[in-house]
Amino acid sequence: MAAAIKVEDISHPPMEQLQGLEYCIDSNPSWVETIALGFQHYILALGTAVMIPSFLVPYMGGSDGDKVRVIQTLLFVEGINTLVQTLFGTRLPTVIGGSYAFMIPIMSIVNDPSLAMIEDPQLRFLSTMRAVQGALIVASSIQIILGFSQLWSICSRFFSPLGMVPVIALAGFGLFDRGFSLVGDCVEIGIPMLILFIAISQYLKNFHIRKQPIFESYALLISVTVIWVYADLLTAGGAYNHRKDVTQHSCRTDRANLISSAPWIKIPYPLEWGAPTFDAGHCFGMMAAVLVSLIESTGAFKAASRLASATPPPAHILSRGIGWQGIGILLSGMFGTLSGSTVSVENVGLLGSTRIGSRRVIQVSAGFMLFFSMLGKFGALFASIPFPIFAAVYCVLFGLVASVGLSFLQFTNMNSMRNLFITGVALFLGLSIPEYFREYTTKAHHGPAHTRAGWFNDFLNTIFFSSPTVAFIIAVFLDNTLEYKDSTRDRGMPFWARFRAFKDDGRNEEFYSLPFNLNRFFPPS
């Protein structure tokens, strides 16, 4: 007769922190490893920093030189914001990069008739840049107020593990259009990169050199170097000389004239493009992108805390981080980066891939952003990496962040039909509604919201283009209205309630206290 199966043999108890991490938030590798790992995070951050200006600047009438200057400025501000966030914000190991959420209101400004009718391309570029700057400066007040007033801390009391699962999961899954669809633009580069990165990071991770997991820790750096050299050989060999423009743009390592257009030394500074201009409609549309950035970053902060083996950020700390991110958007507007700030999801995923969640590594990566943004030629060299290489890495890292979001289900009761309904509906609509908005916009050349009020259109279209934001609205609403009084335990509220206040867990002081003994002046609540 077969022995009875024990429950403990087929289930795993919930665990507050992930296991098997090499370094957590406040433990550090050697300085040599830290520098190499920081450079790896810098390389990964280049994807978004190059992609956003490369798309927007030509529409604005800017030249290749303008594009390089915007990329340098974006990287410079990213470096500042990352340092500020890791020192005074949440203190989690998160890179603060550009956000695609700002593309819709910025494109609306680009297409504004008063700007589009300017005949001189350079004047049109500068006028559009100043309008974008003004909108970002005003809209940043949303996060600054919600964060530093602790209003977001109050709101976070309504977030349960169940309600946040779809938000965190779709912070990764919702970016699927930046994955294999872009790998397919240059399959001879993208597919080898995807296979090589998975092979090195997973199948060779147990191969050690001097007791160091070289392949697991530096899989991104190794695979990018190999495929980049391979792509450069294809370019130099003339493999793309007679191919379509789309293929050449995606595959060539010399496609963007970045190196030839970049100055040797250039230090970005505020108001470089001139005095910002302000328009109420532009500002209101940009506020929607700031709200999207707030929600996406909230989910990414929670994912980063888990991948850094830290306790979930207390409500006060989360709100403080949002406030400093608002300052980051203000800086983006002052400097002129053509994008607001948000937590870089791909860099959060890299924490899990390397199993190194050290805060110091991220601070070193911020140093690389500042350094190479001022040395234009060297920064442009790394920025010439074909984008399908980044897209191949995104296929892995976005999925890893999404799975971290799903891991919060262990703190909930998934035998509850209520919980199954909320999770399934929020995940499905979080993917389906933004996809509808994308398809509609592709066919009609405008979003589903298309009234005479441009600011209203921008606001709705921006909100519903974001999968984490749609999931947040649906999941949090359903979770706090469907039998919520009788479902406290099923929702997982007892788990996060233990970490809600700073003083509820002694480890919070170790992870989240301000440096330089600043807690004397800003005591955590």
XYZ file of C-alpha atoms in Angstrom:
525
model
C 0.000 0.000 0.000
C 1.414 3.374 -1.007
C 2.341 5.713 1.810
C 0.099 8.713 2.346
C 1.428 11.876 0.738
C 2.232 14.578 3.262
C 1.169 18.161 2.624
C 4.702 19.448 3.211
C 5.955 17.188 0.400
C 3.789 18.871 -2.241
C 3.742 22.484 -1.066
C 6.224 25.183 -0.165
C 5.678 27.587 2.735
C 5.548 31.310 1.898
C 8.911 33.043 2.327
C 9.391 36.752 2.965
C 12.651 36.924 1.032
C 13.996 35.136 -2.026
C 16.636 32.524 -1.442
C 19.950 31.993 -3.194
C 20.951 35.630 -3.738
C 24.707 36.250 -3.786
C 24.481 39.795 -2.395
C 21.516 41.645 -0.917
C 20.777 45.356 -0.755
C 23.378 46.286 1.873
C 26.095 43.717 1.133
C 28.695 44.478 -1.491
C 30.963 42.523 -3.847
C 34.625 43.487 -4.117
C 35.301 46.824 -5.792
C 36.495 45.171 -9.012
C 33.278 43.126 -9.223
C 31.194 46.157 -8.255
C 32.661 48.253 -11.070
C 32.128 45.498 -13.652
C 28.556 44.870 -12.476
C 27.819 48.610 -12.452
C 29.081 48.898 -16.030
C 26.750 46.034 -16.953
C 23.738 47.940 -15.577
C 24.902 51.015 -17.510
C 25.016 49.056 -20.779
C 21.493 47.758 -20.175
C 20.170 51.251 -19.421
C 21.442 52.455 -22.806
C 18.616 50.679 -24.660
C 15.835 52.991 -23.529
C 18.124 56.042 -23.326
C 18.960 55.684 -27.032
C 15.587 54.447 -28.292
C 13.412 57.316 -27.023
C 15.454 60.243 -28.460
C 16.148 58.282 -31.674
C 12.400 58.048 -32.251
C 11.343 61.543 -31.131
C 14.111 63.908 -32.275
C 13.652 63.344 -36.055
C 9.913 64.011 -35.710
C 10.741 67.295 -34.024
C 13.042 68.419 -36.856
C 16.243 67.762 -34.946
C 19.551 66.729 -36.525
C 21.838 63.816 -35.651
C 23.785 66.233 -33.470
C 20.614 67.167 -31.591
C 19.826 63.484 -31.110
C 23.234 62.812 -29.586
C 22.904 65.798 -27.248
C 19.489 64.597 -26.054
C 20.848 61.080 -25.444
C 23.750 62.553 -23.464
C 21.379 64.741 -21.454
C 19.023 61.837 -20.746
C 21.880 59.664 -19.509
C 23.265 62.516 -17.397
C 19.908 63.090 -15.680
C 19.418 59.320 -15.285
C 22.707 59.204 -13.414
C 21.683 62.042 -11.097
C 18.230 60.564 -10.448
C 19.615 57.085 -9.790
C 22.102 58.440 -7.249
C 19.431 60.533 -5.546
C 16.958 57.636 -5.390
C 19.503 55.200 -3.937
C 20.753 57.756 -1.404
C 17.636 59.648 -0.312
C 14.601 57.961 -1.934
C 13.582 54.374 -1.309
C 17.302 53.443 -1.172
C 16.475 50.336 -3.205
C 18.932 49.259 -5.954
C 16.900 50.726 -8.810
C 18.068 52.537 -11.930
C 15.863 55.540 -12.683
C 15.587 55.791 -16.457
C 13.415 57.232 -19.193
C 9.819 56.098 -19.631
C 7.831 55.202 -22.730
C 4.713 56.370 -20.857
C 5.602 59.957 -21.821
C 5.641 59.229 -25.555
C 1.914 59.903 -26.162
C 1.732 63.409 -24.618
C 5.112 64.303 -26.137
C 3.981 63.191 -29.613
C 0.844 65.267 -29.078
C 3.049 68.301 -28.421
C 5.164 67.480 -31.500
C 2.016 67.412 -33.658
C 0.571 70.603 -32.175
C -0.325 72.805 -35.189
C 1.338 75.861 -33.663
C 4.659 73.951 -33.568
C 4.299 71.673 -36.598
C 3.814 74.665 -38.912
C 7.249 76.126 -38.112
C 9.228 75.742 -41.347
C 12.780 75.960 -40.018
C 13.569 72.425 -38.688
C 16.026 73.636 -36.051
C 13.635 76.289 -34.746
C 10.816 73.716 -34.701
C 13.008 71.327 -32.728
C 13.938 73.954 -30.147
C 10.364 75.263 -29.817
C 9.007 71.721 -29.356
C 11.701 70.857 -26.833
C 10.858 73.944 -24.757
C 7.155 73.057 -24.815
C 7.941 69.509 -23.634
C 10.168 70.911 -20.894
C 7.421 73.207 -19.636
C 4.886 70.382 -19.539
C 7.283 68.104 -17.627
C 8.131 70.816 -15.088
C 4.467 71.474 -14.265
C 3.397 67.812 -14.322
C 6.213 66.768 -11.966
C 4.313 68.503 -9.154
C 1.894 65.531 -9.080
C 4.517 63.090 -7.807
C 6.270 65.682 -5.655
C 3.031 66.499 -3.820
C 1.766 62.912 -3.544
C 5.165 61.694 -2.382
C 6.426 64.269 0.092
C 2.978 64.963 1.563
C 2.714 61.225 2.311
C -0.603 61.040 0.441
C 0.746 58.087 -1.541
C 1.590 56.450 1.770
C -2.075 56.723 2.775
C -3.181 55.336 -0.592
C -0.815 52.378 -0.259
C -2.800 51.143 2.756
C -5.380 49.906 0.264
C -2.812 47.806 -1.620
C -2.776 44.123 -0.736
C -0.431 41.462 -2.154
C -3.368 40.229 -4.238
C -4.090 43.691 -5.628
C -0.458 44.358 -6.493
C 0.229 41.011 -8.219
C -1.266 42.100 -11.584
C 0.459 45.493 -11.335
C 3.938 44.046 -10.770
C 3.394 41.176 -13.210
C 2.263 43.491 -15.997
C 5.191 45.823 -15.359
C 7.002 42.993 -17.135
C 4.375 41.237 -19.261
C 2.929 44.566 -20.409
C 6.178 45.358 -22.235
C 5.868 42.374 -24.568
C 5.798 44.653 -27.622
C 9.406 45.642 -26.845
C 10.524 42.019 -26.789
C 10.455 39.492 -29.588
C 8.709 41.793 -32.053
C 11.883 43.924 -32.031
C 14.139 40.856 -32.007
C 12.405 39.889 -35.249
C 13.514 43.151 -36.880
C 16.971 41.609 -37.139
C 16.736 37.885 -36.453
C 20.366 37.171 -37.409
C 21.426 39.270 -34.410
C 18.441 39.014 -32.051
C 18.009 35.225 -32.020
C 21.703 34.436 -31.331
C 21.678 37.044 -28.566
C 18.590 35.523 -26.922
C 20.012 31.982 -27.083
C 23.477 33.011 -25.920
C 22.200 35.077 -22.978
C 19.990 32.234 -21.719
C 22.752 29.661 -22.221
C 25.394 31.686 -20.366
C 23.179 32.935 -17.521
C 21.364 29.664 -16.834
C 23.125 26.608 -18.255
C 26.648 27.775 -17.445
C 25.845 29.485 -14.160
C 27.508 26.766 -12.094
C 30.827 27.233 -13.902
C 33.148 29.110 -11.534
C 36.503 30.796 -12.057
C 38.393 31.227 -8.779
C 35.176 30.417 -6.950
C 33.374 33.265 -8.731
C 30.176 32.611 -10.783
C 31.578 34.569 -13.736
C 29.053 33.445 -16.331
C 26.000 34.028 -14.149
C 27.134 37.433 -12.894
C 28.397 38.788 -16.219
C 26.175 36.969 -18.723
C 24.856 40.250 -20.119
C 28.298 41.773 -20.590
C 29.724 38.634 -22.212
C 26.816 37.984 -24.565
C 26.449 41.661 -25.608
C 30.176 41.854 -26.396
C 30.142 38.669 -28.487
C 27.009 39.557 -30.490
C 28.035 43.207 -30.884
C 31.341 42.138 -32.448
C 29.418 39.684 -34.635
C 27.031 42.483 -35.731
C 29.958 44.780 -36.463
C 31.556 42.110 -38.652
C 28.296 41.705 -40.575
C 28.076 45.479 -41.028
C 31.707 45.819 -42.136
C 31.338 42.847 -44.464
C 28.501 44.542 -46.353
C 25.774 42.123 -45.284
C 23.244 44.964 -45.088
C 24.362 47.195 -47.942
C 21.393 46.427 -50.173
C 18.776 45.604 -47.564
C 15.623 47.562 -46.712
C 15.945 50.729 -44.640
C 14.156 49.105 -41.697
C 16.630 46.224 -41.669
C 19.625 48.533 -41.947
C 18.340 50.696 -39.109
C 17.868 47.660 -36.844
C 20.975 45.677 -37.744
C 23.808 48.043 -38.609
C 26.214 49.180 -35.907
C 26.812 52.476 -37.765
C 23.160 53.206 -38.500
C 22.597 56.317 -36.433
C 25.729 58.435 -37.003
C 26.011 58.682 -33.232
C 29.790 58.470 -32.997
C 30.512 60.951 -35.794
C 27.913 63.417 -34.453
C 28.985 63.260 -30.817
C 31.349 65.886 -29.346
C 34.397 64.709 -27.447
C 33.397 66.486 -24.245
C 30.024 68.048 -23.490
C 28.531 68.678 -20.042
C 24.707 68.946 -20.072
C 23.263 71.840 -18.109
C 19.757 73.139 -17.226
C 17.853 75.235 -19.795
C 20.389 74.271 -22.476
C 17.646 74.475 -25.115
C 16.296 77.821 -23.920
C 13.549 78.959 -21.553
C 10.655 76.437 -21.243
C 7.233 77.420 -22.536
C 3.991 76.512 -20.830
C 0.636 75.473 -22.255
C -2.223 74.280 -20.037
C -3.325 71.543 -22.448
C 0.199 70.158 -22.802
C 0.678 70.155 -19.035
C -2.576 68.347 -18.335
C -1.822 65.632 -20.874
C 1.643 65.167 -19.364
C 0.106 64.686 -15.913
C -1.384 61.394 -17.106
C 2.105 60.144 -17.978
C 3.333 61.190 -14.523
C 0.524 59.171 -12.912
C 1.403 56.165 -15.085
C 5.051 56.536 -14.065
C 3.997 56.642 -10.410
C 2.011 53.388 -10.648
C 4.633 51.559 -12.716
C 7.379 52.615 -10.299
C 5.348 51.504 -7.280
C 5.192 47.990 -8.712
C 8.865 48.062 -9.750
C 9.959 49.219 -6.277
C 8.178 46.256 -4.706
C 9.761 43.864 -7.214
C 13.211 45.368 -6.571
C 12.836 44.940 -2.805
C 12.200 41.241 -3.303
C 15.098 40.774 -5.739
C 17.404 42.650 -3.336
C 16.331 40.418 -0.430
C 14.953 43.408 1.468
C 11.687 43.723 3.359
C 8.799 45.261 1.388
C 9.280 49.055 1.479
C 7.196 50.611 4.275
C 4.495 53.032 3.182
C 6.528 56.048 4.319
C 9.604 54.903 2.365
C 7.582 54.179 -0.770
C 6.038 57.633 -0.638
C 9.451 59.221 -0.079
C 10.760 57.456 -3.168
C 7.854 58.726 -5.256
C 8.542 62.264 -4.047
C 12.164 62.064 -5.141
C 11.092 60.576 -8.452
C 8.945 63.679 -8.897
C 12.091 65.743 -8.359
C 13.667 63.572 -11.052
C 10.898 64.458 -13.519
C 11.413 68.127 -12.625
C 15.117 67.745 -13.457
C 14.158 66.021 -16.726
C 12.115 69.088 -17.592
C 14.846 71.515 -16.567
C 17.565 69.752 -18.572
C 15.420 68.725 -21.553
C 15.546 64.909 -21.813
C 12.378 64.325 -23.904
C 11.203 61.870 -21.249
C 10.136 61.752 -17.643
C 11.639 59.418 -15.047
C 10.559 55.983 -13.899
C 12.135 52.840 -12.463
C 13.912 50.877 -15.187
C 12.143 47.498 -15.288
C 14.944 45.829 -17.256
C 17.523 46.797 -14.638
C 15.284 45.401 -11.905
C 15.195 42.146 -13.867
C 18.993 42.151 -14.077
C 19.140 42.066 -10.263
C 17.447 38.671 -10.441
C 19.471 37.392 -13.375
C 22.786 38.135 -11.638
C 21.410 37.362 -8.155
C 23.172 40.522 -6.980
C 20.932 43.162 -5.422
C 23.657 45.416 -4.023
C 22.831 49.111 -3.768
C 26.466 50.055 -4.346
C 26.473 48.360 -7.762
C 23.609 50.599 -8.913
C 25.345 53.693 -7.563
C 28.459 52.781 -9.555
C 26.285 52.370 -12.663
C 25.013 55.921 -12.052
C 28.654 57.042 -12.035
C 29.149 55.457 -15.456
C 26.052 57.282 -16.756
C 27.432 60.617 -15.608
C 30.952 59.917 -16.863
C 30.060 58.681 -20.352
C 27.353 61.288 -20.849
C 30.068 63.949 -20.625
C 32.584 62.046 -22.794
C 30.422 62.070 -25.895
C 32.498 59.912 -28.274
C 32.918 57.082 -25.795
C 29.283 57.165 -24.751
C 28.175 57.169 -28.387
C 30.336 54.103 -29.045
C 28.345 52.035 -26.531
C 25.083 53.635 -27.675
C 25.678 52.237 -31.183
C 24.770 48.704 -30.031
C 21.914 47.495 -32.310
C 18.591 47.603 -30.506
C 17.605 43.941 -31.247
C 20.437 42.988 -28.874
C 18.677 44.852 -26.067
C 15.295 43.466 -27.122
C 16.607 39.899 -26.820
C 17.709 40.615 -23.245
C 14.346 42.232 -22.496
C 12.612 38.948 -23.405
C 14.302 37.392 -20.376
C 14.456 40.282 -17.918
C 10.884 41.544 -18.386
C 9.651 37.991 -17.888
C 11.717 37.675 -14.718
C 10.161 40.830 -13.219
C 6.699 39.531 -14.142
C 7.374 36.249 -12.357
C 8.452 38.155 -9.246
C 5.018 39.799 -9.298
C 3.345 36.402 -9.556
C 5.407 35.179 -6.586
C 3.368 37.450 -4.292
C 0.442 35.088 -4.839
C 2.048 32.789 -2.252
C 0.860 35.176 0.463
C -2.757 34.942 -0.705
C -5.389 32.203 -0.796
C -5.582 31.078 -4.409
C -8.245 28.519 -3.537
C -10.629 31.466 -3.192
C -12.899 32.088 -6.189
C -12.881 35.777 -5.277
C -9.095 35.928 -5.589
C -9.078 33.908 -8.794
C -11.646 36.276 -10.318
C -9.735 39.435 -9.385
C -6.349 38.105 -10.518
C -7.607 36.708 -13.815
C -9.728 39.709 -14.797
C -7.036 42.259 -13.883
C -4.318 40.361 -15.775
C -6.452 39.789 -18.867
C -7.851 43.311 -19.137
C -4.452 44.750 -18.250
C -3.127 43.154 -21.420
C -6.225 43.367 -23.614
C -7.258 47.012 -23.147
C -3.812 48.522 -23.950
C -3.527 46.181 -26.952
C -6.874 47.487 -28.216
C -5.624 51.066 -27.806
C -2.396 50.214 -29.681
C -4.182 48.507 -32.591
C -6.751 51.300 -32.848
C -4.030 53.949 -32.921
C -2.052 52.059 -35.585
C -5.087 51.870 -37.880
C -6.697 55.257 -37.239
C -3.513 57.258 -36.485
C -5.104 58.520 -33.288
C -6.231 56.930 -30.042
C -9.786 55.763 -29.227
C -10.213 58.955 -27.196
C -10.510 61.468 -30.029
C -12.478 64.562 -29.070
C -11.873 68.250 -29.738
C -10.212 68.521 -26.342
C -6.641 67.399 -27.029
C -5.644 67.379 -23.370
C -8.543 65.024 -22.578
C -7.515 62.686 -25.405
C -3.908 62.626 -24.226
C -4.950 61.934 -20.657
C -7.179 58.934 -21.432
C -4.993 57.472 -24.168
C -1.892 57.661 -21.973
C -3.619 56.001 -19.009
C -5.080 53.126 -21.029
C -1.923 52.491 -23.041
C -0.214 51.319 -19.834
C -0.808 47.700 -18.810
C 0.297 48.147 -15.160
C -1.969 51.198 -14.824
C -5.032 49.422 -16.217
C -4.295 46.424 -13.994
C -3.846 48.736 -10.999
C -7.208 50.439 -11.535
C -9.068 47.138 -11.943
C -7.269 45.061 -9.301
C -7.237 47.662 -6.525
C -10.875 48.617 -7.155
C -12.125 45.019 -7.160
C -9.917 44.025 -4.236
C -11.307 46.820 -2.064
C -14.983 46.415 -3.037
C -15.599 42.655 -3.420
C -16.198 41.071 -0.004
C -13.161 42.924 1.293
C -14.210 42.886 4.969
C -14.379 39.101 5.096
C -11.302 38.506 2.946
C -8.508 40.232 4.840
C -6.516 37.044 5.282
C -7.263 35.713 1.796
C -5.982 38.975 0.262
C -2.669 38.614 2.084
C -3.104 41.770 4.155
C -1.577 40.267 7.336
C 1.674 39.744 5.415
C 2.199 43.357 4.325
C 0.661 44.820 7.505
C 3.786 43.705 9.367
C 5.945 45.935 7.174
C 3.648 48.923 6.703
C 5.284 51.106 9.357
C 9.036 51.681 9.489
C 9.382 50.598 13.113
C 7.340 47.402 12.716
C 10.390 45.418 11.553
C 13.918 45.956 12.829
C 15.410 45.179 9.426
C 13.828 48.290 7.919
C 16.383 50.508 9.612
C 19.192 48.471 8.065
C 17.679 48.632 4.579
C 15.968 52.022 4.353
C 17.550 54.480 6.813
C 18.912 57.656 5.257
C 22.713 58.006 5.012
C 24.868 60.528 6.875
C 22.642 60.129 9.967
C 19.928 62.228 8.274
C 17.204 60.334 10.128
C 17.825 62.746 12.990
C 16.248 65.490 10.898
C 13.766 63.363 8.920
C 12.611 60.649 11.334
C 10.670 57.867 9.565
C 7.045 57.439 10.550
